PDB file as gemmi writes it, atoms N, CA and C in Angstrom:
CRYST1    1.000    1.000    1.000  90.00  90.00  90.00 P 1                      
ATOM      1  N   MET A   1       4.025  -3.814  -5.128  1.00  0.00           N  
ATOM      2  CA  MET A   1       3.001  -4.385  -5.971  1.00  0.00           C  
ATOM      3  C   MET A   1       1.662  -3.774  -5.580  1.00  0.00           C  
ATOM      4  N   PRO A   2       0.861  -3.400  -6.556  1.00  0.00           N  
ATOM      5  CA  PRO A   2      -0.397  -2.742  -6.244  1.00  0.00           C  
ATOM      6  C   PRO A   2      -1.499  -3.680  -5.765  1.00  0.00           C  
ATOM      7  N   VAL A   3      -1.334  -4.987  -5.908  1.00  0.00           N  
ATOM      8  CA  VAL A   3      -2.325  -5.928  -5.386  1.00  0.00           C  
ATOM      9  C   VAL A   3      -1.917  -6.298  -3.967  1.00  0.00           C  
ATOM     10  N   ARG A   4      -2.836  -6.083  -3.034  1.00  0.00           N  
ATOM     11  CA  ARG A   4      -2.557  -6.360  -1.624  1.00  0.00           C  
ATOM     12  C   ARG A   4      -3.547  -7.393  -1.094  1.00  0.00           C  
ATOM     13  N   VAL A   5      -3.064  -8.264  -0.253  1.00  0.00           N  
ATOM     14  CA  VAL A   5      -3.908  -9.256   0.417  1.00  0.00           C  
ATOM     15  C   VAL A   5      -4.469  -8.598   1.678  1.00  0.00           C  
ATOM     16  N   THR A   6      -5.790  -8.644   1.820  1.00  0.00           N  
ATOM     17  CA  THR A   6      -6.460  -8.015   2.961  1.00  0.00           C  
ATOM     18  C   THR A   6      -7.061  -9.059   3.902  1.00  0.00           C  
ATOM     19  N   LEU A   7      -6.544 -10.257   3.847  1.00  0.00           N  
ATOM     20  CA  LEU A   7      -7.055 -11.354   4.660  1.00  0.00           C  
ATOM     21  C   LEU A   7      -6.964 -11.051   6.155  1.00  0.00           C  
ATOM     22  N   ASP A   8      -5.893 -10.418   6.591  1.00  0.00           N  
ATOM     23  CA  ASP A   8      -5.738 -10.123   8.023  1.00  0.00           C  
ATOM     24  C   ASP A   8      -6.903  -9.314   8.565  1.00  0.00           C  
ATOM     25  N   ALA A   9      -7.372  -8.346   7.796  1.00  0.00           N  
ATOM     26  CA  ALA A   9      -8.495  -7.522   8.253  1.00  0.00           C  
ATOM     27  C   ALA A   9      -9.750  -8.367   8.437  1.00  0.00           C  
ATOM     28  N   LEU A  10      -9.971  -9.322   7.542  1.00  0.00           N  
ATOM     29  CA  LEU A  10     -11.147 -10.197   7.667  1.00  0.00           C  
ATOM     30  C   LEU A  10     -11.022 -11.123   8.872  1.00  0.00           C  
ATOM     31  N   ILE A  11      -9.826 -11.631   9.090  1.00  0.00           N  
ATOM     32  CA  ILE A  11      -9.606 -12.516  10.238  1.00  0.00           C  
ATOM     33  C   ILE A  11      -9.911 -11.772  11.529  1.00  0.00           C  
ATOM     34  N   VAL A  12      -9.416 -10.551  11.634  1.00  0.00           N  
ATOM     35  CA  VAL A  12      -9.659  -9.743  12.829  1.00  0.00           C  
ATOM     36  C   VAL A  12     -11.144  -9.415  12.960  1.00  0.00           C  
ATOM     37  N   ALA A  13     -11.762  -9.006  11.854  1.00  0.00           N  
ATOM     38  CA  ALA A  13     -13.181  -8.630  11.884  1.00  0.00           C  
ATOM     39  C   ALA A  13     -14.071  -9.792  12.302  1.00  0.00           C  
ATOM     40  N   ARG A  14     -13.651 -11.007  11.960  1.00  0.00           N  
ATOM     41  CA  ARG A  14     -14.457 -12.185  12.302  1.00  0.00           C  
ATOM     42  C   ARG A  14     -14.099 -12.740  13.680  1.00  0.00           C  
ATOM     43  N   GLY A  15     -13.076 -12.160  14.311  1.00  0.00           N  
ATOM     44  CA  GLY A  15     -12.654 -12.630  15.626  1.00  0.00           C  
ATOM     45  C   GLY A  15     -12.020 -14.007  15.595  1.00  0.00           C  
ATOM     46  N   LEU A  16     -11.357 -14.317  14.500  1.00  0.00           N  
ATOM     47  CA  LEU A  16     -10.724 -15.626  14.335  1.00  0.00           C  
ATOM     48  C   LEU A  16      -9.232 -15.540  14.604  1.00  0.00           C  
ATOM     49  N   LYS A  17      -8.637 -16.702  14.709  1.00  0.00           N  
ATOM     50  CA  LYS A  17      -7.177 -16.817  14.743  1.00  0.00           C  
ATOM     51  C   LYS A  17      -6.767 -17.463  13.432  1.00  0.00           C  
ATOM     52  N   ALA A  18      -5.654 -17.008  12.888  1.00  0.00           N  
ATOM     53  CA  ALA A  18      -5.176 -17.543  11.617  1.00  0.00           C  
ATOM     54  C   ALA A  18      -4.989 -19.056  11.708  1.00  0.00           C  
ATOM     55  N   ARG A  19      -4.536 -19.521  12.854  1.00  0.00           N  
ATOM     56  CA  ARG A  19      -4.321 -20.957  13.069  1.00  0.00           C  
ATOM     57  C   ARG A  19      -5.635 -21.732  12.881  1.00  0.00           C  
ATOM     58  N   ASP A  20      -6.728 -21.188  13.429  1.00  0.00           N  
ATOM     59  CA  ASP A  20      -8.022 -21.854  13.316  1.00  0.00           C  
ATOM     60  C   ASP A  20      -8.540 -21.832  11.882  1.00  0.00           C  
ATOM     61  N   LEU A  21      -8.344 -20.708  11.191  1.00  0.00           N  
ATOM     62  CA  LEU A  21      -8.763 -20.618   9.794  1.00  0.00           C  
ATOM     63  C   LEU A  21      -7.988 -21.621   8.945  1.00  0.00           C  
ATOM     64  N   ALA A  22      -6.690 -21.695   9.152  1.00  0.00           N  
ATOM     65  CA  ALA A  22      -5.863 -22.637   8.393  1.00  0.00           C  
ATOM     66  C   ALA A  22      -6.366 -24.067   8.579  1.00  0.00           C  
ATOM     67  N   ALA A  23      -6.676 -24.438   9.810  1.00  0.00           N  
ATOM     68  CA  ALA A  23      -7.175 -25.796  10.084  1.00  0.00           C  
ATOM     69  C   ALA A  23      -8.523 -26.018   9.409  1.00  0.00           C  
ATOM     70  N   GLU A  24      -9.386 -25.015   9.452  1.00  0.00           N  
ATOM     71  CA  GLU A  24     -10.731 -25.166   8.879  1.00  0.00           C  
ATOM     72  C   GLU A  24     -10.704 -25.345   7.370  1.00  0.00           C  
ATOM     73  N   ILE A  25      -9.774 -24.674   6.698  1.00  0.00           N  
ATOM     74  CA  ILE A  25      -9.742 -24.759   5.240  1.00  0.00           C  
ATOM     75  C   ILE A  25      -8.722 -25.769   4.716  1.00  0.00           C  
ATOM     76  N   GLY A  26      -8.006 -26.417   5.615  1.00  0.00           N  
ATOM     77  CA  GLY A  26      -7.091 -27.479   5.202  1.00  0.00           C  
ATOM     78  C   GLY A  26      -5.763 -26.994   4.663  1.00  0.00           C  
ATOM     79  N   LEU A  27      -5.291 -25.865   5.157  1.00  0.00           N  
ATOM     80  CA  LEU A  27      -3.966 -25.361   4.782  1.00  0.00           C  
ATOM     81  C   LEU A  27      -3.056 -25.422   5.992  1.00  0.00           C  
ATOM     82  N   SER A  28      -1.759 -25.501   5.732  1.00  0.00           N  
ATOM     83  CA  SER A  28      -0.826 -25.396   6.848  1.00  0.00           C  
ATOM     84  C   SER A  28      -0.783 -23.932   7.278  1.00  0.00           C  
ATOM     85  N   GLU A  29      -0.381 -23.715   8.504  1.00  0.00           N  
ATOM     86  CA  GLU A  29      -0.242 -22.336   8.985  1.00  0.00           C  
ATOM     87  C   GLU A  29       0.790 -21.583   8.149  1.00  0.00           C  
ATOM     88  N   THR A  30       1.821 -22.289   7.709  1.00  0.00           N  
ATOM     89  CA  THR A  30       2.862 -21.669   6.884  1.00  0.00           C  
ATOM     90  C   THR A  30       2.297 -21.207   5.553  1.00  0.00           C  
ATOM     91  N   GLN A  31       1.493 -22.055   4.911  1.00  0.00           N  
ATOM     92  CA  GLN A  31       0.901 -21.682   3.628  1.00  0.00           C  
ATOM     93  C   GLN A  31      -0.011 -20.476   3.781  1.00  0.00           C  
ATOM     94  N   LEU A  32      -0.825 -20.472   4.827  1.00  0.00           N  
ATOM     95  CA  LEU A  32      -1.726 -19.346   5.057  1.00  0.00           C  
ATOM     96  C   LEU A  32      -0.926 -18.082   5.347  1.00  0.00           C  
ATOM     97  N   SER A  33       0.142 -18.205   6.111  1.00  0.00           N  
ATOM     98  CA  SER A  33       0.986 -17.055   6.428  1.00  0.00           C  
ATOM     99  C   SER A  33       1.617 -16.471   5.163  1.00  0.00           C  
ATOM    100  N   LEU A  34       2.060 -17.329   4.261  1.00  0.00           N  
ATOM    101  CA  LEU A  34       2.648 -16.856   3.008  1.00  0.00           C  
ATOM    102  C   LEU A  34       1.618 -16.098   2.178  1.00  0.00           C  
ATOM    103  N   PHE A  35       0.381 -16.584   2.151  1.00  0.00           N  
ATOM    104  CA  PHE A  35      -0.673 -15.877   1.425  1.00  0.00           C  
ATOM    105  C   PHE A  35      -0.968 -14.536   2.087  1.00  0.00           C  
ATOM    106  N   ARG A  36      -1.073 -14.546   3.407  1.00  0.00           N  
ATOM    107  CA  ARG A  36      -1.375 -13.314   4.152  1.00  0.00           C  
ATOM    108  C   ARG A  36      -0.325 -12.239   3.917  1.00  0.00           C  
ATOM    109  N   SER A  37       0.926 -12.645   3.772  1.00  0.00           N  
ATOM    110  CA  SER A  37       2.011 -11.687   3.583  1.00  0.00           C  
ATOM    111  C   SER A  37       2.185 -11.283   2.118  1.00  0.00           C  
ATOM    112  N   GLY A  38       1.444 -11.909   1.214  1.00  0.00           N  
ATOM    113  CA  GLY A  38       1.558 -11.585  -0.205  1.00  0.00           C  
ATOM    114  C   GLY A  38       2.764 -12.190  -0.874  1.00  0.00           C  
ATOM    115  N   LYS A  39       3.362 -13.213  -0.254  1.00  0.00           N  
ATOM    116  CA  LYS A  39       4.583 -13.807  -0.794  1.00  0.00           C  
ATOM    117  C   LYS A  39       4.330 -14.992  -1.713  1.00  0.00           C  
ATOM    118  N   VAL A  40       3.089 -15.204  -2.114  1.00  0.00           N  
ATOM    119  CA  VAL A  40       2.786 -16.281  -3.051  1.00  0.00           C  
ATOM    120  C   VAL A  40       2.530 -15.670  -4.425  1.00  0.00           C  
ATOM    121  N   LYS A  41       2.796 -16.441  -5.469  1.00  0.00           N  
ATOM    122  CA  LYS A  41       2.566 -15.952  -6.826  1.00  0.00           C  
ATOM    123  C   LYS A  41       1.183 -16.335  -7.325  1.00  0.00           C  
ATOM    124  N   GLY A  42       0.526 -17.233  -6.633  1.00  0.00           N  
ATOM    125  CA  GLY A  42      -0.796 -17.654  -7.069  1.00  0.00           C  
ATOM    126  C   GLY A  42      -1.495 -18.440  -5.973  1.00  0.00           C  
ATOM    127  N   ILE A  43      -2.787 -18.663  -6.191  1.00  0.00           N  
ATOM    128  CA  ILE A  43      -3.582 -19.436  -5.248  1.00  0.00           C  
ATOM    129  C   ILE A  43      -4.615 -20.207  -6.060  1.00  0.00           C  
ATOM    130  N   ARG A  44      -4.846 -21.431  -5.674  1.00  0.00           N  
ATOM    131  CA  ARG A  44      -5.842 -22.244  -6.377  1.00  0.00           C  
ATOM    132  C   ARG A  44      -7.235 -21.690  -6.101  1.00  0.00           C  
ATOM    133  N   PHE A  45      -8.075 -21.748  -7.117  1.00  0.00           N  
ATOM    134  CA  PHE A  45      -9.449 -21.283  -6.933  1.00  0.00           C  
ATOM    135  C   PHE A  45     -10.163 -22.088  -5.854  1.00  0.00           C  
ATOM    136  N   SER A  46      -9.836 -23.364  -5.737  1.00  0.00           N  
ATOM    137  CA  SER A  46     -10.488 -24.187  -4.712  1.00  0.00           C  
ATOM    138  C   SER A  46     -10.094 -23.710  -3.311  1.00  0.00           C  
ATOM    139  N   THR A  47      -8.850 -23.293  -3.138  1.00  0.00           N  
ATOM    140  CA  THR A  47      -8.406 -22.757  -1.851  1.00  0.00           C  
ATOM    141  C   THR A  47      -9.087 -21.427  -1.576  1.00  0.00           C  
ATOM    142  N   LEU A  48      -9.161 -20.594  -2.588  1.00  0.00           N  
ATOM    143  CA  LEU A  48      -9.839 -19.308  -2.464  1.00  0.00           C  
ATOM    144  C   LEU A  48     -11.308 -19.514  -2.087  1.00  0.00           C  
ATOM    145  N   ALA A  49     -11.940 -20.488  -2.709  1.00  0.00           N  
ATOM    146  CA  ALA A  49     -13.344 -20.787  -2.409  1.00  0.00           C  
ATOM    147  C   ALA A  49     -13.509 -21.244  -0.959  1.00  0.00           C  
ATOM    148  N   ARG A  50     -12.582 -22.074  -0.464  1.00  0.00           N  
ATOM    149  CA  ARG A  50     -12.671 -22.531   0.934  1.00  0.00           C  
ATOM    150  C   ARG A  50     -12.488 -21.355   1.891  1.00  0.00           C  
ATOM    151  N   MET A  51     -11.558 -20.445   1.563  1.00  0.00           N  
ATOM    152  CA  MET A  51     -11.373 -19.267   2.404  1.00  0.00           C  
ATOM    153  C   MET A  51     -12.660 -18.444   2.459  1.00  0.00           C  
ATOM    154  N   CYS A  52     -13.246 -18.215   1.300  1.00  0.00           N  
ATOM    155  CA  CYS A  52     -14.473 -17.422   1.239  1.00  0.00           C  
ATOM    156  C   CYS A  52     -15.612 -18.099   1.997  1.00  0.00           C  
ATOM    157  N   ALA A  53     -15.733 -19.410   1.874  1.00  0.00           N  
ATOM    158  CA  ALA A  53     -16.783 -20.130   2.590  1.00  0.00           C  
ATOM    159  C   ALA A  53     -16.580 -20.023   4.095  1.00  0.00           C  
ATOM    160  N   ALA A  54     -15.349 -20.168   4.541  1.00  0.00           N  
ATOM    161  CA  ALA A  54     -15.051 -20.118   5.978  1.00  0.00           C  
ATOM    162  C   ALA A  54     -15.239 -18.715   6.552  1.00  0.00           C  
ATOM    163  N   LEU A  55     -14.945 -17.693   5.743  1.00  0.00           N  
ATOM    164  CA  LEU A  55     -15.018 -16.316   6.220  1.00  0.00           C  
ATOM    165  C   LEU A  55     -16.330 -15.621   5.877  1.00  0.00           C  
ATOM    166  N   GLY A  56     -17.160 -16.277   5.059  1.00  0.00           N  
ATOM    167  CA  GLY A  56     -18.414 -15.664   4.647  1.00  0.00           C  
ATOM    168  C   GLY A  56     -18.180 -14.402   3.829  1.00  0.00           C  
ATOM    169  N   CYS A  57     -17.268 -14.512   2.862  1.00  0.00           N  
ATOM    170  CA  CYS A  57     -16.912 -13.336   2.062  1.00  0.00           C  
ATOM    171  C   CYS A  57     -16.831 -13.716   0.592  1.00  0.00           C  
ATOM    172  N   ARG A  58     -16.439 -12.757  -0.221  1.00  0.00           N  
ATOM    173  CA  ARG A  58     -16.220 -12.959  -1.654  1.00  0.00           C  
ATOM    174  C   ARG A  58     -14.723 -12.793  -1.938  1.00  0.00           C  
ATOM    175  N   PRO A  59     -14.231 -13.329  -3.055  1.00  0.00           N  
ATOM    176  CA  PRO A  59     -12.795 -13.205  -3.354  1.00  0.00           C  
ATOM    177  C   PRO A  59     -12.291 -11.763  -3.330  1.00  0.00           C  
ATOM    178  N   GLY A  60     -13.096 -10.838  -3.788  1.00  0.00           N  
ATOM    179  CA  GLY A  60     -12.694  -9.434  -3.790  1.00  0.00           C  
ATOM    180  C   GLY A  60     -12.498  -8.861  -2.394  1.00  0.00           C  
ATOM    181  N   ASP A  61     -13.067  -9.527  -1.390  1.00  0.00           N  
ATOM    182  CA  ASP A  61     -12.875  -9.077  -0.010  1.00  0.00           C  
ATOM    183  C   ASP A  61     -11.499  -9.460   0.525  1.00  0.00           C  
ATOM    184  N   LEU A  62     -10.834 -10.394  -0.148  1.00  0.00           N  
ATOM    185  CA  LEU A  62      -9.526 -10.877   0.290  1.00  0.00           C  
ATOM    186  C   LEU A  62      -8.369 -10.129  -0.356  1.00  0.00           C  
ATOM    187  N   LEU A  63      -8.674  -9.398  -1.427  1.00  0.00           N  
ATOM    188  CA  LEU A  63      -7.637  -8.695  -2.178  1.00  0.00           C  
ATOM    189  C   LEU A  63      -8.056  -7.253  -2.417  1.00  0.00           C  
ATOM    190  N   ASP A  64      -7.067  -6.384  -2.559  1.00  0.00           N  
ATOM    191  CA  ASP A  64      -7.321  -4.994  -2.899  1.00  0.00           C  
ATOM    192  C   ASP A  64      -6.322  -4.603  -3.975  1.00  0.00           C  
ATOM    193  N   TYR A  65      -6.645  -3.570  -4.732  1.00  0.00           N  
ATOM    194  CA  TYR A  65      -5.788  -3.151  -5.833  1.00  0.00           C  
ATOM    195  C   TYR A  65      -5.628  -1.641  -5.807  1.00  0.00           C  
ATOM    196  N   ASP A  66      -4.385  -1.182  -5.810  1.00  0.00           N  
ATOM    197  CA  ASP A  66      -4.067   0.233  -5.932  1.00  0.00           C  
ATOM    198  C   ASP A  66      -3.632   0.463  -7.373  1.00  0.00           C  
ATOM    199  N   SER A  67      -4.371   1.274  -8.077  1.00  0.00           N  
ATOM    200  CA  SER A  67      -4.105   1.519  -9.489  1.00  0.00           C  
ATOM    201  C   SER A  67      -2.670   2.000  -9.715  1.00  0.00           C  
ATOM    202  N   ASP A  68      -2.041   1.410 -10.729  1.00  0.00           N  
ATOM    203  CA  ASP A  68      -0.677   1.771 -11.094  1.00  0.00           C  
ATOM    204  C   ASP A  68      -0.561   1.691 -12.614  1.00  0.00           C  
ATOM    205  N   PRO A  69      -0.332   2.803 -13.305  1.00  0.00           N  
ATOM    206  CA  PRO A  69      -0.220   2.789 -14.765  1.00  0.00           C  
ATOM    207  C   PRO A  69       0.845   1.821 -15.272  1.00  0.00           C  
ATOM    208  N   ALA A  70       1.858   1.540 -14.472  1.00  0.00           N  
ATOM    209  CA  ALA A  70       2.910   0.610 -14.889  1.00  0.00           C  
ATOM    210  C   ALA A  70       2.383  -0.816 -15.054  1.00  0.00           C  
ATOM    211  N   ASP A  71       1.216  -1.107 -14.501  1.00  0.00           N  
ATOM    212  CA  ASP A  71       0.642  -2.447 -14.647  1.00  0.00           C  
ATOM    213  C   ASP A  71       0.286  -2.764 -16.094  1.00  0.00           C  
ATOM    214  N   LEU A  72       0.203  -1.749 -16.928  1.00  0.00           N  
ATOM    215  CA  LEU A  72      -0.121  -1.974 -18.336  1.00  0.00           C  
ATOM    216  C   LEU A  72       1.110  -2.312 -19.168  1.00  0.00           C  
ATOM    217  N   ASN A  73       2.299  -2.199 -18.583  1.00  0.00           N  
ATOM    218  CA  ASN A  73       3.527  -2.563 -19.285  1.00  0.00           C  
ATOM    219  C   ASN A  73       3.621  -4.077 -19.409  1.00  0.00           C  
ATOM    220  N   PRO A  74       4.236  -4.562 -20.488  1.00  0.00           N  
ATOM    221  CA  PRO A  74       4.412  -6.017 -20.622  1.00  0.00           C  
ATOM    222  C   PRO A  74       5.176  -6.586 -19.443  1.00  0.00           C  
ATOM    223  N   PRO A  75       4.820  -7.784 -19.012  1.00  0.00           N  
ATOM    224  CA  PRO A  75       5.510  -8.387 -17.861  1.00  0.00           C  
ATOM    225  C   PRO A  75       6.940  -8.789 -18.208  1.00  0.00           C  
ATOM    226  N   ASP A  76       7.798  -8.728 -17.194  1.00  0.00           N  
ATOM    227  CA  ASP A  76       9.180  -9.178 -17.352  1.00  0.00           C  
ATOM    228  C   ASP A  76       9.251 -10.698 -17.360  1.00  0.00           C  
ATOM    229  N   ASP A  77       8.253 -11.316 -16.730  1.00  0.00           N  
ATOM    230  CA  ASP A  77       8.219 -12.773 -16.571  1.00  0.00           C  
ATOM    231  C   ASP A  77       7.439 -13.373 -17.747  1.00  0.00           C  
ATOM    232  N   PRO A  78       8.089 -14.099 -18.671  1.00  0.00           N  
ATOM    233  CA  PRO A  78       7.397 -14.646 -19.841  1.00  0.00           C  
ATOM    234  C   PRO A  78       6.367 -15.721 -19.487  1.00  0.00           C  
ATOM    235  N   GLU A  79       6.355 -16.208 -18.253  1.00  0.00           N  
ATOM    236  CA  GLU A  79       5.399 -17.249 -17.868  1.00  0.00           C  
ATOM    237  C   GLU A  79       4.033 -16.681 -17.546  1.00  0.00           C  
ATOM    238  N   VAL A  80       3.921 -15.382 -17.433  1.00  0.00           N  
ATOM    239  CA  VAL A  80       2.651 -14.756 -17.063  1.00  0.00           C  
ATOM    240  C   VAL A  80       1.738 -14.677 -18.231  1.00  0.00           C  
TER     241      VAL A  80                                                      
END                                                                             
């Protein structure tokens, strides 16, 4: 997938531990780990906002995108 979660880089840059970030924003360590690994299909804007507030960043700092022409193809998942 061309969208990558870059949260780990921010955690390291801020000198934090994922466990501490999870506690500060009110997520379980498991939920934060799933987001960090890119294994979630979505995230609530309120959760994203708490992450940004805790890390002093913007949403675009948490995600990166590698251009892929196939992204313009219709999705296989009709729920999207």
